[in-house]
Coordinates of C-alpha atoms in Angstrom, one line a residue:
Chain A
M13 CA -19.9 40.3 9.5
N14 CA -19.4 38.9 13.1
K15 CA -21.9 36.9 14.9
T16 CA -23.6 39.4 16.6
A17 CA -24.3 41.5 13.5
V18 CA -25.7 38.2 11.8
I19 CA -28.1 37.6 15.1
E20 CA -29.0 41.2 14.8
V21 CA -30.0 41.2 11.1
L22 CA -31.9 37.9 11.9
V23 CA -34.1 39.6 14.6
G24 CA -34.7 42.3 12.1
L25 CA -35.7 40.2 9.5
F26 CA -38.1 38.4 12.4
V27 CA -39.4 41.5 13.4
A28 CA -40.0 42.8 9.5
V29 CA -41.9 39.5 8.8
G30 CA -44.0 39.8 11.8
V31 CA -45.0 43.3 10.8
A32 CA -45.6 42.2 7.4
A33 CA -48.1 39.7 8.7
L34 CA -49.8 42.4 10.9
F35 CA -50.2 44.4 7.5
I36 CA -52.0 41.2 5.9
L37 CA -54.2 41.1 8.9
A38 CA -55.1 44.7 8.6
F39 CA -55.6 45.4 4.9
K40 CA -56.3 42.0 3.5
V41 CA -58.1 40.1 6.2
S42 CA -60.0 42.5 8.1
N43 CA -62.2 45.6 6.9
L44 CA -59.1 48.2 7.0
R45 CA -58.6 48.1 3.4
S46 CA -59.7 50.4 0.2
V47 CA -59.9 48.2 -3.0
G48 CA -57.6 49.0 -5.5
D49 CA -58.6 49.2 -9.3
G50 CA -57.6 46.5 -11.9
E51 CA -58.1 45.9 -15.6
G52 CA -61.4 46.2 -17.3
Y53 CA -63.6 48.6 -18.1
V54 CA -66.5 50.0 -15.6
L55 CA -70.3 49.9 -15.8
Y56 CA -72.9 51.2 -13.6
A57 CA -76.2 49.9 -12.4
R58 CA -79.0 51.3 -9.9
F59 CA -80.8 49.3 -8.0
D60 CA -84.1 49.8 -5.8
N61 CA -82.5 47.6 -3.3
V62 CA -79.1 45.8 -3.1
G63 CA -79.7 43.6 -0.3
G64 CA -76.4 41.7 1.1
L65 CA -74.5 43.0 -2.2
K66 CA -70.7 44.0 -1.2
V67 CA -67.9 45.8 -2.7
M68 CA -65.6 43.0 -4.5
S69 CA -68.8 40.8 -5.1
P70 CA -68.9 38.7 -8.4
V71 CA -70.4 39.9 -11.6
R72 CA -71.7 36.8 -13.5
A73 CA -73.0 36.1 -16.7
G74 CA -74.5 32.9 -17.6
G75 CA -72.9 31.9 -14.4
V76 CA -69.5 32.8 -15.4
L77 CA -67.4 35.1 -13.3
V78 CA -66.9 38.5 -15.6
G79 CA -65.9 41.1 -13.2
R80 CA -66.3 42.5 -9.5
V81 CA -68.4 45.3 -7.8
V82 CA -66.1 48.0 -7.3
S83 CA -68.3 50.2 -5.3
I84 CA -71.7 50.7 -4.1
D85 CA -73.1 54.1 -3.3
Y86 CA -76.5 55.8 -2.5
D87 CA -77.8 58.3 -4.9
Q88 CA -79.6 60.8 -2.6
E89 CA -81.1 62.3 -5.9
T90 CA -83.1 59.1 -7.3
Y91 CA -83.2 57.6 -3.7
E92 CA -81.5 54.2 -5.1
A93 CA -78.3 52.3 -4.6
Q94 CA -75.5 53.0 -7.5
V95 CA -73.4 49.8 -8.3
T96 CA -70.3 50.3 -9.9
M97 CA -69.0 47.4 -11.5
R98 CA -65.5 46.7 -13.1
I99 CA -65.9 44.1 -16.0
D100 CA -62.9 42.2 -17.5
A101 CA -61.4 44.1 -20.4
H102 CA -62.1 40.7 -22.8
Y103 CA -66.0 40.4 -21.9
D104 CA -66.5 43.5 -24.0
R105 CA -69.7 42.6 -26.0
F106 CA -72.7 42.9 -23.8
P107 CA -75.5 44.6 -25.7
V108 CA -76.8 48.1 -24.3
D109 CA -80.5 46.1 -23.2
T110 CA -78.4 43.9 -21.0
T111 CA -80.3 43.2 -17.7
A112 CA -78.5 43.3 -14.2
S113 CA -80.0 41.5 -11.7
I114 CA -79.1 40.9 -7.9
F115 CA -79.0 37.1 -6.9
T116 CA -78.3 34.8 -4.3
A117 CA -75.9 31.8 -4.8
G118 CA -77.7 29.1 -3.0
L119 CA -80.3 29.8 -0.1
L120 CA -77.4 31.0 2.4
G121 CA -74.6 32.2 0.0
E122 CA -73.6 35.5 -0.9
Q123 CA -75.1 37.6 -3.4
Y124 CA -73.8 38.6 -6.8
V125 CA -74.8 41.0 -9.9
S126 CA -75.9 38.6 -13.0
L127 CA -76.0 40.1 -16.3
E128 CA -78.4 38.7 -18.9
P129 CA -77.3 40.2 -22.1
G130 CA -80.3 41.7 -24.4
A131 CA -80.7 41.6 -28.2
E132 CA -79.5 45.1 -29.4
E133 CA -76.4 45.3 -31.9
D134 CA -74.8 48.4 -30.0
Y135 CA -72.5 47.3 -26.8
L136 CA -71.8 48.9 -23.5
A137 CA -68.8 50.5 -23.3
D138 CA -66.6 52.2 -20.6
G139 CA -69.1 54.1 -18.0
D140 CA -71.9 53.0 -19.4
E141 CA -75.1 52.6 -17.2
I142 CA -77.5 49.5 -17.3
Q143 CA -80.9 50.7 -17.6
L144 CA -82.6 47.6 -17.0
T145 CA -82.0 46.3 -13.5
Q146 CA -83.7 43.7 -11.2
S147 CA -83.3 44.6 -7.3
A148 CA -82.6 42.0 -4.8
L149 CA -85.0 39.6 -3.6
I150 CA -85.2 40.1 0.2
L151 CA -86.2 37.0 2.0
E152 CA -88.1 38.5 4.6
Q153 CA -90.3 40.8 2.6
V154 CA -91.2 37.6 0.4
V155 CA -91.9 35.4 3.8
G156 CA -94.0 38.8 4.9
K157 CA -96.1 39.1 1.7
F158 CA -96.7 35.3 1.5
F159 CA -98.0 35.5 5.4
Y160 CA -99.8 38.8 4.4
G161 CA -101.7 37.1 1.6
Q162 CA -102.6 34.2 3.7
M163 CA -104.1 36.0 6.5
T164 CA -106.2 38.1 4.4
Q165 CA -107.5 35.3 2.4
Chain B
M19 CA -57.4 9.2 57.2
M20 CA -55.5 11.7 58.9
S21 CA -52.4 11.0 56.6
S22 CA -54.3 11.8 54.0
L23 CA -55.9 14.7 54.8
Q24 CA -52.5 16.0 56.0
R25 CA -51.3 15.5 52.7
L26 CA -53.7 17.4 50.9
G27 CA -53.2 20.5 53.1
R28 CA -49.4 20.3 52.6
M29 CA -50.2 19.8 48.7
T30 CA -52.1 22.8 49.1
L31 CA -50.2 24.9 51.1
R32 CA -47.3 24.1 48.8
F33 CA -49.3 25.2 46.1
F34 CA -49.9 28.4 47.6
A35 CA -46.4 28.6 48.6
R36 CA -45.5 28.3 45.0
L37 CA -47.9 30.8 43.5
G38 CA -46.5 33.4 46.2
R39 CA -43.1 32.7 45.1
G40 CA -43.9 32.8 41.5
N41 CA -45.3 36.1 42.0
L42 CA -42.7 37.9 44.4
F43 CA -40.2 36.4 41.8
M44 CA -42.5 38.3 38.8
L45 CA -42.1 41.5 41.0
R46 CA -38.1 41.3 41.3
V47 CA -38.2 40.7 37.5
L48 CA -40.4 43.9 36.8
A49 CA -38.0 45.7 39.0
G50 CA -35.0 44.6 37.0
M51 CA -36.9 45.6 33.4
P52 CA -35.5 49.0 33.2
S53 CA -32.1 47.8 33.4
V54 CA -32.5 45.5 29.9
L55 CA -33.1 48.4 28.1
P56 CA -29.7 49.9 28.1
R57 CA -28.3 46.5 27.5
F58 CA -30.1 46.2 24.0
R59 CA -27.7 43.6 22.8
L60 CA -29.4 41.2 25.4
L61 CA -32.5 41.6 24.2
V62 CA -31.7 41.1 20.6
A63 CA -29.9 37.8 21.2
Q64 CA -33.0 36.3 23.3
V65 CA -35.4 37.7 20.6
Y66 CA -33.6 35.7 18.4
H67 CA -33.2 32.7 20.6
V68 CA -37.0 32.6 21.6
G69 CA -38.2 34.4 18.0
F70 CA -36.4 33.9 15.2
L71 CA -35.6 30.4 16.0
S72 CA -39.5 29.5 16.6
L73 CA -40.2 30.5 13.1
P74 CA -39.8 27.2 11.2
I75 CA -42.3 25.4 13.5
I76 CA -44.8 28.0 13.6
V77 CA -44.9 28.5 9.7
V78 CA -45.1 24.8 9.1
A79 CA -47.8 24.3 12.0
S80 CA -49.7 27.7 10.9
L81 CA -49.7 26.3 7.2
N82 CA -50.9 22.8 7.9
V83 CA -53.6 24.0 10.6
G84 CA -54.8 26.5 7.5
M85 CA -55.0 23.8 4.8
V86 CA -56.6 21.1 7.1
L87 CA -59.2 24.2 8.0
G88 CA -59.9 24.9 4.7
L89 CA -60.6 21.6 3.6
Q90 CA -62.6 20.2 6.7
M91 CA -64.7 23.5 6.6
Y92 CA -65.3 23.3 2.9
N93 CA -66.6 19.8 3.3
T94 CA -69.2 20.9 5.7
L95 CA -70.0 24.2 3.9
V96 CA -70.3 22.7 0.6
D97 CA -73.4 21.0 1.4
F98 CA -75.3 23.8 2.4
D99 CA -73.9 25.5 -0.8
A100 CA -72.3 28.2 1.6
E101 CA -68.7 27.5 0.7
S102 CA -68.4 31.2 0.2
A103 CA -68.1 31.3 3.6
L104 CA -64.9 29.4 3.9
G105 CA -63.1 32.8 3.7
P106 CA -64.5 34.2 7.2
V107 CA -64.8 30.7 8.8
V108 CA -60.9 30.2 8.3
A109 CA -59.8 33.8 9.2
L110 CA -61.9 33.9 12.4
S111 CA -60.8 30.7 13.9
L112 CA -57.4 31.6 13.2
V113 CA -57.5 35.3 14.1
R114 CA -59.4 34.8 17.2
E115 CA -58.7 31.3 18.7
L116 CA -55.7 29.0 16.9
G117 CA -53.4 31.8 16.4
P118 CA -52.7 33.0 19.7
V119 CA -53.2 29.4 21.5
V120 CA -51.5 27.0 19.0
A121 CA -48.8 29.7 18.7
A122 CA -48.3 29.9 22.2
L123 CA -48.7 26.1 23.0
L124 CA -45.6 25.7 20.2
F125 CA -44.1 28.8 21.8
A126 CA -43.9 26.9 25.4
G127 CA -42.8 23.4 23.7
R128 CA -40.3 25.4 21.6
A129 CA -38.9 28.3 23.6
G130 CA -40.3 27.8 27.0
S131 CA -38.7 24.6 27.6
A132 CA -35.6 25.9 26.3
L133 CA -35.5 28.9 28.9
T134 CA -36.2 26.6 31.7
A135 CA -33.3 24.1 30.9
E136 CA -31.2 26.7 30.3
I137 CA -31.9 28.7 33.5
G138 CA -32.0 25.7 35.4
L139 CA -29.0 24.5 34.3
M140 CA -27.1 28.0 34.9
K141 CA -28.5 27.2 38.6
A142 CA -27.3 23.7 38.7
T143 CA -23.7 24.4 37.6
E144 CA -23.5 27.2 39.8
Q145 CA -23.3 30.0 37.3
L146 CA -26.2 32.2 38.9
S147 CA -24.5 32.1 42.4
G148 CA -21.2 33.2 40.5
M149 CA -22.8 36.0 38.9
E150 CA -24.5 36.9 42.5
M151 CA -20.7 36.7 44.1
M152 CA -19.4 39.2 41.2
A153 CA -22.2 41.6 42.3
V154 CA -24.4 41.0 39.1
D155 CA -27.8 40.4 39.8
P156 CA -28.6 37.0 37.6
V157 CA -32.7 38.2 37.8
R158 CA -31.7 41.8 35.9
R159 CA -28.9 40.1 33.7
I160 CA -30.2 36.5 32.8
V161 CA -33.9 36.7 33.5
A162 CA -35.2 39.8 32.7
P163 CA -34.2 39.9 28.9
R164 CA -35.8 36.5 28.6
L165 CA -39.2 37.3 29.9
L166 CA -39.4 40.9 27.7
A167 CA -38.0 38.9 24.9
G168 CA -40.8 36.3 25.3
I169 CA -43.5 38.8 25.9
F170 CA -42.5 40.8 22.7
A171 CA -42.0 37.7 20.0
L172 CA -45.1 35.4 20.8
P173 CA -47.3 38.2 19.6
L174 CA -45.1 38.8 16.5
L175 CA -45.1 34.9 16.2
A176 CA -49.3 34.4 16.7
I177 CA -49.8 37.0 13.9
L178 CA -47.4 35.3 11.7
F179 CA -49.1 32.0 12.6
S180 CA -52.7 33.8 11.6
A181 CA -51.2 35.0 8.4
V182 CA -49.9 32.0 7.1
G183 CA -52.6 29.6 8.2
I184 CA -55.2 31.9 6.2
G185 CA -52.8 31.6 3.2
G186 CA -52.9 27.9 3.8
G187 CA -56.7 28.2 3.9
Y188 CA -56.7 30.3 0.6
F189 CA -54.4 27.7 -1.0
V190 CA -56.9 24.7 0.0
G191 CA -59.9 26.7 -0.4
V192 CA -59.4 28.7 -3.8
G193 CA -56.4 27.0 -5.4
L194 CA -57.6 23.5 -5.1
L195 CA -61.1 23.2 -4.2
G196 CA -62.4 26.3 -6.5
V197 CA -63.8 28.4 -4.1
D198 CA -64.6 31.7 -5.5
E199 CA -61.5 34.2 -4.6
G200 CA -63.4 37.3 -4.7
A201 CA -66.0 35.8 -2.4
F202 CA -63.3 34.2 -0.4
W203 CA -61.6 37.7 0.6
S204 CA -64.9 39.8 0.4
Q205 CA -66.6 38.1 3.1
M206 CA -63.6 37.6 5.2
Q207 CA -63.1 41.4 5.2
D208 CA -66.9 41.9 5.9
K209 CA -66.8 39.4 8.7
V210 CA -63.5 40.1 10.2
D211 CA -63.3 43.4 12.4
W212 CA -60.0 44.8 13.0
R213 CA -60.5 45.6 16.4
E214 CA -62.9 43.3 17.6
D215 CA -61.1 40.3 16.1
V216 CA -57.6 41.2 15.0
L217 CA -56.6 43.3 18.1
N218 CA -58.1 41.1 20.8
G219 CA -56.4 38.1 19.5
I220 CA -53.0 40.2 19.6
I221 CA -54.2 41.1 23.1
K222 CA -54.6 37.4 23.8
S223 CA -51.1 36.6 22.5
A224 CA -49.6 39.0 24.4
V225 CA -50.9 38.0 27.8
F226 CA -50.1 34.1 27.0
G227 CA -46.7 35.8 26.2
V228 CA -46.2 37.0 29.9
V229 CA -47.6 33.7 31.4
V230 CA -45.7 31.2 29.3
T231 CA -42.3 33.1 29.4
W232 CA -43.0 33.8 33.4
I233 CA -43.7 30.2 33.9
A234 CA -40.5 29.3 31.8
V235 CA -38.4 31.5 33.6
F236 CA -39.9 30.9 37.2
E237 CA -39.4 27.2 36.9
G238 CA -36.0 27.2 35.7
Y239 CA -35.2 29.8 38.5
E240 CA -36.7 27.8 41.2
A241 CA -35.3 24.0 39.7
E242 CA -33.5 21.6 42.1
P243 CA -29.9 22.1 41.2
T244 CA -29.5 18.3 39.5
A245 CA -30.0 16.8 36.5
E246 CA -33.3 15.4 37.5
G247 CA -34.5 18.6 39.2
V248 CA -33.9 20.3 35.8
S249 CA -35.4 17.5 33.8
Q250 CA -38.7 17.9 35.9
A251 CA -38.6 21.5 36.0
T252 CA -38.7 21.5 32.1
T253 CA -41.5 18.9 32.3
R254 CA -43.4 21.4 34.3
S255 CA -42.6 24.3 32.8
V256 CA -44.5 23.1 29.6
V257 CA -47.3 21.4 31.2
F258 CA -48.1 24.4 33.4
S259 CA -47.7 27.0 30.7
S260 CA -49.7 24.8 28.3
L261 CA -52.5 24.3 30.8
A262 CA -52.4 27.9 31.8
V263 CA -52.8 28.9 27.9
L264 CA -55.6 26.7 27.6
G265 CA -57.3 28.0 30.8
L266 CA -56.6 31.4 30.2
D267 CA -57.9 31.1 26.8
F268 CA -61.4 30.2 28.0
V269 CA -61.6 33.2 30.2
L270 CA -60.2 35.8 27.9
T271 CA -62.5 34.6 24.9
A272 CA -65.6 35.0 27.6
F273 CA -64.4 38.6 28.3
M274 CA -63.9 39.5 25.1
F275 CA -66.5 37.8 22.7
G276 CA -68.8 36.9 25.4
E277 CA -71.1 39.8 25.2
P278 CA -72.3 40.9 21.7

């Protein structure tokens, strides 16, 4: 290859790297992205209110990360939010009476789904729905209730 | 008293004369732009010089900026138990401000100074007048491809700066300090908007690309044709383009993100 060709190849490389970085900014950093699915099995849970829960939010059991939220939909039949979670394949022993709650990490932190195992002998399998759920605590509602209680006293 | 007033007046007049020459020069270059496209090779060679050769400094600087940002923000955020906000903080700082601005400052030092010195030296060694003698317009042949290459290269470098910097922040935040990986990316995607943040950052860096390269080629073209003149022109090029980038950044930020 002569010198011009080498320069052209290097400029091509430069442009390709720049465009690749643009794709990273578009799909990894900003919200121009759809979530791909990884390994593991899927569980569903219905909540009255998911609060600030997001796709990709963590699912924890005993504080340990066991999975992620893959989608959040609104079910128009039951007027509830349906959360789809993908649980890591080797955490496959959650009893069928497991409770799913939405908690906040710290006062200002992100929200996550917490799984508290029940006592049943049967375990949840791929595609099962968690029956016992507890919605997110909405700070404004709590504060509002508190003030309303004070005023009616 | 009179002499100091006179000096002030002379400086003002000189400043505006220079500004006017700069604008006229830009018009000439713009008029010469169409003739660059048929000579694509010239443009490629300049993109190599101002773009590809700037890659090492951009990558090293952005990695460090991202890592420092991750470390500092973590130390502050962890007090509020909000270290999961590290992702959006690092990404927004880089995409909106640091990426375009620091890339432009480095570009002014790495590529702008070289452009000024090259063109200034061409003038000092009478290569430019030699070209004119051969009926080759130096503005079309020398200046226009360089300006176009700068305008093209800087946005790419700024995008790369942001992406690599976020990688550095990810490495420190998630890899070393143990921030949750999903929270890092999910909160980032939630807070960073493609059009509002990323595209505005790219527009910023395109504006900086025009300004930095414009100042660089103008200073080179206007340089005193002596060794000292070229050195002064190179200094002025870096100083003026850095100041212009910082000043314009405030104006652009106020326009883009000032109103909710």
